Amino acid sequence: MADSIVVLGGGVIGLSCAFEAARRGMKVTLIEPGTTGGQASGAAAGMLAPYSENTEQPDAFFQFCLRSLRLYPDWIRDIEELSGMSAEWVRSGSLNVFMHEADVLPVETRMRWQNEWSARAELVGAAELRKLEPKLTASAVAGLYTPSESHVYAPKLVEALEAACRKLGVSVVEQAGALLDASVNPGGGATVRFSRLDGPVHAERLVVCAGAWSGEYGRWFGLSVPIHPIRGQICSFGHAAGEVRHMVFSSQAYWVGKRNDRLVCGASEDVAGFETSVTERGIGRLVRSSGRMFPHLAGKETLHRWAGLRPATRDGLPLLGEIAGTPSVIMAAGHYRNGILLSPATAFIVADLLEGKRVEPALAAFAPDRFTPAAKIGLGH
Ligand SMILES: Cc1cc2nc3c(=O)[nH]c(=O)nc-3n(C[C@H](O)[C@H](O)[C@H](O)COP(=O)(O)OP(=O)(O)OC[C@H]3O[C@@H](n4cnc5c(N)ncnc54)[C@H](O)[C@@H]3O)c2cc1C
C-alpha cells in the first residue's frame, strides 16, 4: 500500500479520493490551486440521478452511476458523522415531464429496461402528475416518476467532505497557485511544483483530480488527455418549502427544490473556454422555461445566477485508473455532468488502486490512456 499520496485538485472528486484513502490509513496531502469546491463541484445542482441522466441503455457508464448511487447512503452517513455537518440529502424522487403524447412511447421502452435495474419507475398520467406536483403546468400530459433518485446540496457536501478529510488528518493545501511542472521519478514516485508553494512536492503516488483542468497534466506524463470545459449556467428562485417536491426534468431544463428555500434551475451547456461568467442568453432560456413549466414562476426574478465548468471528455466517459507504464500516477477526471453522483464510486476505485488491487475489467472503458497512441504510453518519465 502506498503511504504518501498527493491528490491534485480540491473538487468533489479530489476530496472524495482523499477522504477514502485517508480512512483506509494512508497519509494524504491534497493540493488545490485556488479554493476547495471553488469550481464545478460548488456550482452543481447536486442531483443523484442515474436514470434521468442515462436514458438510452444500461452501458458501462450507467452501471458505474448506479453503483455510485448505491454507495451513497453509507457514504453520506460517514461524511456527516465525521464532519458533524449535513450535506442536505433529500430523497425527493424525480419526475420526467412530457408535454406531448408522442414523447410517451419511447419512455415506456426506457422504463422497462430501467426497472430491470431497480428504478421502480412508473408512468403517471396528467391527473396523477398534478397530485404529485401541484404547481406544474396544466399542459403536461404525462410523467415518469422515479422514486429512487435524490439530491444533495453540492456546496455543503464539499464543505462536509473537506471537514471530514481534515479530521482524518489529510493535509489540505489551498491557494497553491499554478502548476509549474510534474514529473515521474525514474526510481518510483512523482514530483509536482506549484507557483505559490515553496519547493517541489514529492509523492509515492499522485492522483490527478483536476476536473476541467486535468488536460494540463497530459504533457508532463506523455498522455493525450482530451478533457475540455463545458460551461453550465444555472440559477435559483426563492420558493416556499415543498412548493416543488420532486426533481423535475423537462426537455429544456431541470428544477430542484433545496432545503434553503431555493429552487435551483439548470443548466445550459455551452463552450466558452475557462470562462465562468453567466450570460443573459444562457439564463434567459432557463427563466423562460421555468415560467412555462411552473406558472407561479412566470415573471419572477432569479435570486442567484452562477456557472461552472463540467469536465467533458471526447467520448463522454471519465478517465479513471492508473496510466499503463506509469503506475505512480492515477487519473480520476472527466466526470462531466455526473461528478457529484460518481464521487463515492470513483473514490473507492482510486483507494483500491492505491492499495494495490487490480483494475476491474468492467472499468476498461474508462482507461485514462485510451486516447494515447500505444507507442507513447509509459514514455512520460
Ligand atoms: C451547472 C452544473 C450543474 C451540475 N449538476 C450536477 C448534478 O446535478 N449532479 C452531478 O452529479 N454532477 C453535476 N455537475 C457536474 C459536476 O459538478 C462535476 O462533474 C464535478 O463537480 C467534477 O468534479 P471535479 O472534482 O472533477 O472538478 P472540479 O470541482 O472542477 O474540481 C477540480 C479542481 O481542480 C483544481 N485545479 C485546476 N487546475 C489544477 C491543477 N493544475 N492541479 C491541481 N488542481 C487543479 C480546480 O481549481 C478545481 O478546484 C454539474 C456541473 C455544473 C457546471
XYZ file of C-alpha atoms and ligand atoms in Angstrom:
434
model
C 0.000 0.000 0.000
C 1.323 3.424 -0.947
C 1.611 5.643 2.112
C 2.401 9.039 0.698
C -0.367 10.202 -1.577
C -0.765 13.594 -3.188
C -4.230 14.344 -4.552
C -4.244 17.130 -7.141
C -7.466 19.138 -7.149
C -9.923 20.044 -4.386
C -13.274 19.475 -6.081
C -15.681 16.713 -5.063
C -13.565 14.085 -6.828
C -10.251 15.062 -5.185
C -11.829 15.462 -1.744
C -13.639 12.113 -2.054
C -10.467 10.299 -3.111
C -8.530 11.944 -0.250
C -11.273 11.019 2.233
C -11.419 7.362 1.211
C -7.619 6.933 1.045
C -7.188 8.591 4.454
C -9.804 6.449 6.160
C -8.048 3.368 4.808
C -4.966 4.541 6.683
C -2.956 6.341 4.005
C -1.086 9.609 4.526
C -2.687 12.103 2.151
C -1.928 15.651 1.041
C -4.433 17.460 -1.184
C -3.237 20.368 -3.298
C -5.711 22.890 -4.684
C -4.513 25.859 -6.798
C -7.434 28.021 -5.584
C -10.202 27.228 -3.089
C -11.658 23.779 -2.435
C -15.064 23.427 -4.074
C -14.455 26.689 -5.927
C -15.133 25.228 -9.380
C -17.647 22.766 -10.873
C -18.342 20.934 -7.619
C -19.523 24.041 -5.799
C -21.678 25.051 -8.780
C -23.502 21.741 -9.290
C -27.201 21.086 -8.767
C -26.311 18.019 -6.690
C -28.665 15.568 -8.407
C -28.073 11.857 -7.886
C -29.994 10.827 -10.961
C -28.515 7.868 -12.873
C -31.826 7.025 -14.537
C -32.724 10.517 -15.716
C -29.159 11.056 -16.935
C -28.901 7.753 -18.847
C -31.977 7.212 -20.932
C -30.675 5.017 -23.750
C -29.158 1.790 -22.446
C -27.574 0.083 -19.434
C -23.997 0.588 -20.636
C -20.800 0.672 -18.552
C -21.327 4.333 -17.685
C -24.895 3.783 -16.448
C -23.728 0.849 -14.351
C -20.987 2.967 -12.823
C -23.571 5.659 -11.979
C -25.849 3.087 -10.366
C -23.006 1.556 -8.376
C -22.220 5.022 -7.024
C -25.859 5.764 -6.152
C -25.949 2.561 -4.113
C -22.894 3.667 -2.137
C -24.490 6.998 -1.207
C -26.427 6.096 1.984
C -23.341 4.832 3.840
C -21.089 7.410 2.196
C -23.182 10.391 3.309
C -23.695 8.915 6.774
C -19.932 8.522 7.266
C -19.109 12.023 5.960
C -21.820 13.638 8.065
C -20.832 11.717 11.188
C -17.170 12.595 10.873
C -17.641 16.215 9.871
C -20.625 16.959 12.096
C -22.146 18.738 9.061
C -25.146 17.994 6.855
C -24.944 17.510 3.085
C -28.728 18.138 2.924
C -29.530 14.891 1.172
C -33.168 14.961 0.047
C -34.757 11.730 -1.164
C -37.258 13.558 -3.327
C -37.617 11.168 -6.262
C -37.768 12.611 -9.759
C -40.377 13.384 -12.367
C -39.541 13.498 -16.054
C -42.372 15.530 -17.502
C -43.708 15.257 -21.066
C -45.779 17.773 -22.992
C -46.757 15.598 -25.980
C -48.333 12.137 -26.304
C -45.673 11.292 -28.894
C -42.962 11.523 -26.208
C -44.573 8.856 -24.061
C -43.977 5.766 -26.237
C -40.144 5.889 -26.148
C -40.361 6.442 -22.401
C -42.089 3.078 -21.992
C -39.060 1.357 -23.518
C -36.766 3.295 -21.208
C -38.884 2.488 -18.173
C -38.824 -1.239 -18.996
C -35.037 -1.553 -19.013
C -34.532 0.853 -16.134
C -36.929 -1.131 -13.947
C -34.778 -4.199 -14.577
C -32.070 -2.102 -12.872
C -34.088 -1.211 -9.744
C -35.519 2.144 -10.849
C -39.050 1.292 -9.602
C -40.231 3.878 -12.135
C -43.860 4.313 -13.160
C -45.623 6.297 -15.828
C -48.234 8.644 -14.446
C -50.974 10.455 -16.344
C -51.874 14.146 -16.195
C -54.168 13.929 -13.145
C -51.719 11.889 -11.050
C -48.879 14.157 -12.152
C -50.603 17.182 -10.718
C -51.288 15.359 -7.476
C -47.573 14.637 -7.181
C -46.532 18.146 -8.247
C -49.435 20.605 -7.821
C -47.631 23.685 -9.178
C -46.872 22.046 -12.531
C -48.329 23.446 -15.767
C -51.679 22.026 -16.894
C -50.092 21.382 -20.337
C -48.083 18.394 -19.068
C -49.629 15.165 -20.391
C -47.584 12.525 -18.549
C -44.605 11.961 -16.328
C -42.118 9.254 -15.435
C -41.871 9.050 -11.659
C -38.593 7.560 -10.383
C -38.612 7.371 -6.580
C -35.007 6.206 -6.235
C -33.428 9.475 -7.418
C -32.408 12.127 -4.909
C -30.217 15.187 -4.444
C -27.670 16.737 -2.126
C -26.692 20.370 -1.677
C -23.364 20.230 -3.512
C -21.601 23.165 -1.745
C -22.494 21.643 1.638
C -21.333 18.175 0.562
C -17.968 19.616 -0.476
C -17.671 21.548 2.801
C -18.504 18.452 4.833
C -16.059 16.330 2.820
C -13.283 18.818 3.441
C -14.021 18.912 7.171
C -14.058 15.095 7.246
C -10.739 14.978 5.374
C -9.151 17.323 7.908
C -10.495 15.212 10.806
C -8.816 12.191 9.216
C -5.513 14.045 9.077
C -5.461 14.936 5.372
C -3.235 17.944 4.819
C -5.343 20.294 2.663
C -3.219 22.892 0.869
C -5.254 25.663 -0.803
C -4.094 28.677 -2.852
C -1.165 26.675 -4.288
C -1.138 28.745 -7.493
C -0.456 27.500 -10.997
C 1.017 24.117 -11.841
C 4.638 24.689 -12.899
C 5.603 21.124 -13.727
C 5.054 17.486 -12.869
C 7.328 14.503 -13.372
C 7.577 10.809 -12.694
C 10.773 9.897 -10.877
C 12.820 7.111 -12.535
C 13.266 5.344 -9.157
C 9.490 5.481 -8.414
C 7.167 8.184 -7.143
C 6.420 11.530 -8.712
C 7.005 15.239 -8.136
C 4.876 18.354 -8.733
C 5.622 22.043 -8.349
C 3.104 24.898 -7.930
C 3.830 28.606 -8.223
C 2.838 29.580 -4.671
C 4.350 26.579 -2.864
C 7.928 26.576 -1.582
C 9.823 23.889 -3.445
C 8.707 20.652 -5.091
C 6.200 18.200 -3.576
C 7.172 14.520 -3.771
C 4.750 11.617 -3.506
C 4.775 7.895 -3.850
C 1.502 8.152 -5.816
C -0.199 11.131 -7.440
C -3.950 11.228 -8.035
C -4.939 13.744 -10.714
C -8.437 15.130 -9.954
C -8.134 18.497 -11.644
C -11.573 18.482 -13.301
C -11.707 20.524 -16.499
C -8.028 21.431 -16.000
C -6.782 17.834 -15.986
C -5.524 18.164 -19.540
C -2.605 20.220 -18.135
C -1.075 17.004 -16.849
C -1.062 15.321 -20.244
C 2.122 16.956 -21.442
C 4.022 16.062 -18.255
C 3.007 12.408 -18.296
C 3.185 11.805 -22.047
C -0.560 11.323 -22.286
C -3.279 12.574 -24.540
C -5.938 13.909 -22.114
C -8.783 15.278 -24.237
C -10.721 16.937 -21.411
C -12.402 20.237 -22.155
C -14.690 22.572 -20.177
C -18.409 22.694 -20.979
C -19.924 25.674 -19.204
C -23.124 25.126 -17.264
C -25.143 28.204 -16.390
C -27.642 27.796 -13.603
C -29.883 29.970 -11.415
C -32.193 29.872 -8.422
C -35.546 31.326 -7.422
C -36.860 31.898 -3.922
C -39.548 29.333 -3.087
C -41.535 28.087 -0.139
C -40.631 24.680 1.297
C -42.433 21.893 -0.551
C -43.650 24.125 -3.382
C -41.775 21.907 -5.871
C -41.500 18.489 -4.261
C -39.547 16.364 -6.753
C -36.605 16.927 -9.037
C -38.436 17.844 -12.217
C -36.913 17.320 -15.671
C -38.249 18.643 -18.958
C -36.602 18.509 -22.373
C -35.420 22.105 -21.727
C -34.257 22.276 -18.096
C -34.492 20.786 -14.605
C -35.698 22.123 -11.223
C -34.507 21.053 -7.780
C -36.057 22.375 -4.543
C -33.362 22.813 -1.913
C -33.875 22.953 1.840
C -32.656 26.559 1.970
C -35.838 27.911 0.307
C -34.172 27.985 -3.095
C -35.471 26.355 -6.248
C -32.444 25.658 -8.454
C -32.975 25.624 -12.212
C -30.276 24.378 -14.567
C -28.466 24.205 -16.743
C -27.175 25.447 -20.058
C -24.395 23.699 -21.976
C -22.037 25.847 -23.983
C -18.379 26.077 -24.919
C -16.748 29.238 -23.560
C -13.224 28.100 -22.707
C -12.470 28.539 -18.998
C -14.945 31.426 -18.654
C -17.315 31.064 -15.680
C -19.441 34.188 -16.167
C -23.181 33.932 -16.906
C -24.864 35.388 -19.982
C -28.320 36.892 -20.451
C -28.962 34.340 -23.198
C -27.977 31.316 -21.085
C -30.002 32.307 -18.016
C -32.861 33.828 -20.051
C -33.655 30.443 -21.555
C -33.880 28.873 -18.088
C -36.102 31.685 -16.825
C -38.499 31.308 -19.760
C -38.622 27.505 -19.351
C -39.353 27.991 -15.643
C -42.379 30.176 -16.353
C -43.715 27.629 -18.842
C -43.245 24.615 -16.556
C -44.335 26.294 -13.323
C -46.823 29.129 -13.972
C -46.194 30.562 -10.464
C -42.614 31.337 -11.612
C -43.693 33.352 -14.688
C -42.223 36.841 -14.450
C -40.355 36.015 -11.253
C -36.797 37.330 -10.849
C -33.922 34.933 -10.168
C -32.216 35.178 -6.776
C -28.813 33.908 -7.903
C -27.116 33.133 -11.210
C -23.855 31.270 -11.493
C -21.873 28.939 -13.754
C -19.378 26.092 -13.562
C -17.190 24.123 -15.939
C -18.093 20.480 -16.448
C -15.041 18.357 -17.274
C -16.028 16.700 -20.564
C -14.047 14.056 -22.421
C -14.078 13.266 -26.108
C -16.163 10.086 -25.645
C -18.178 11.297 -22.644
C -16.623 8.761 -20.249
C -14.378 9.568 -17.275
C -10.640 8.905 -17.206
C -10.231 6.631 -14.237
C -7.308 4.384 -13.392
C -3.548 4.023 -13.500
C -1.597 5.098 -16.528
C -0.065 1.983 -18.065
C 3.706 2.070 -17.583
C 3.401 4.972 -15.093
C 1.784 3.377 -12.038
C 2.730 6.249 -9.735
C 0.052 8.360 -11.437
C -3.678 7.693 -11.171
C -6.229 9.768 -13.082
C -9.738 10.445 -11.752
C -11.163 13.101 -14.020
C -13.661 13.849 -16.761
C -16.878 13.170 -14.829
C -18.734 15.686 -16.994
C -22.410 16.007 -15.858
C -22.281 13.420 -13.074
C -19.299 14.064 -10.815
C -21.359 14.554 -7.658
C -23.178 11.273 -8.259
C -19.970 9.456 -9.225
C -17.790 10.656 -6.361
C -18.115 7.683 -3.956
C -17.614 5.013 -6.639
C -14.618 6.942 -8.004
C -13.094 7.272 -4.540
C -13.495 3.540 -3.833
C -11.801 2.603 -7.102
C -8.927 5.031 -6.553
C -8.416 3.796 -2.984
C -8.451 0.170 -4.205
C -5.751 1.031 -6.756
C -3.706 2.785 -4.072
C -3.956 -0.399 -2.005
C -2.523 -2.330 -4.945
C -5.741 -4.015 -6.090
C -6.166 -4.798 -9.779
C -8.420 -2.736 -12.037
C -11.784 -4.369 -12.545
C -12.431 -5.444 -16.172
C -15.737 -3.503 -16.025
C -13.710 -0.275 -15.865
C -11.659 -0.879 -19.025
C -13.843 1.627 -20.904
C -12.528 4.372 -18.583
C -8.782 3.622 -19.059
C -7.028 7.007 -18.801
C -4.576 6.204 -21.586
C -7.221 5.155 -24.112
C -6.609 8.288 -26.199
C -2.820 7.898 -26.195
C -1.142 6.064 -29.102
C 0.211 2.727 -27.773
C 3.780 3.597 -28.810
C 3.774 6.634 -26.473
C 2.353 5.012 -23.352
C 4.852 4.898 -20.484
C 7.169 7.491 -22.037
C 6.191 10.262 -19.626
C 9.283 9.904 -17.440
C -24.088 23.862 -13.590
C -23.662 22.460 -13.255
C -24.571 21.571 -12.715
C -24.170 20.283 -12.398
N -25.070 19.445 -11.816
C -24.677 18.202 -11.440
C -25.580 17.347 -10.779
O -26.722 17.712 -10.527
N -25.144 16.098 -10.414
C -23.879 15.671 -10.667
O -23.553 14.531 -10.328
N -22.996 16.468 -11.301
C -23.365 17.719 -11.690
N -22.496 18.535 -12.345
C -21.183 18.012 -12.710
C -20.233 18.065 -11.539
O -20.258 19.360 -10.988
C -18.812 17.718 -12.000
O -18.800 16.510 -12.716
C -17.904 17.562 -10.770
O -18.024 18.682 -9.927
C -16.471 17.370 -11.200
O -15.700 17.350 -10.032
P -14.144 17.571 -10.100
O -13.643 17.494 -8.707
O -13.551 16.662 -11.120
O -13.991 19.048 -10.721
P -13.963 20.491 -10.025
O -14.991 20.644 -8.990
O -13.926 21.488 -11.124
O -12.581 20.474 -9.265
C -11.344 20.466 -9.933
C -10.376 21.251 -9.075
O -9.075 21.168 -9.663
C -8.450 22.411 -9.468
N -7.341 22.551 -10.431
C -7.245 23.329 -11.542
N -6.042 23.179 -12.122
C -5.354 22.286 -11.371
C -4.048 21.724 -11.443
N -3.213 22.024 -12.429
N -3.669 20.851 -10.500
C -4.500 20.532 -9.483
N -5.747 21.022 -9.370
C -6.171 21.884 -10.299
C -9.561 23.428 -9.660
O -9.209 24.658 -9.033
C -10.745 22.737 -9.016
O -10.939 23.104 -7.664
C -22.849 19.850 -12.655
C -21.943 20.745 -13.184
C -22.324 22.052 -13.481
C -21.314 23.013 -14.020
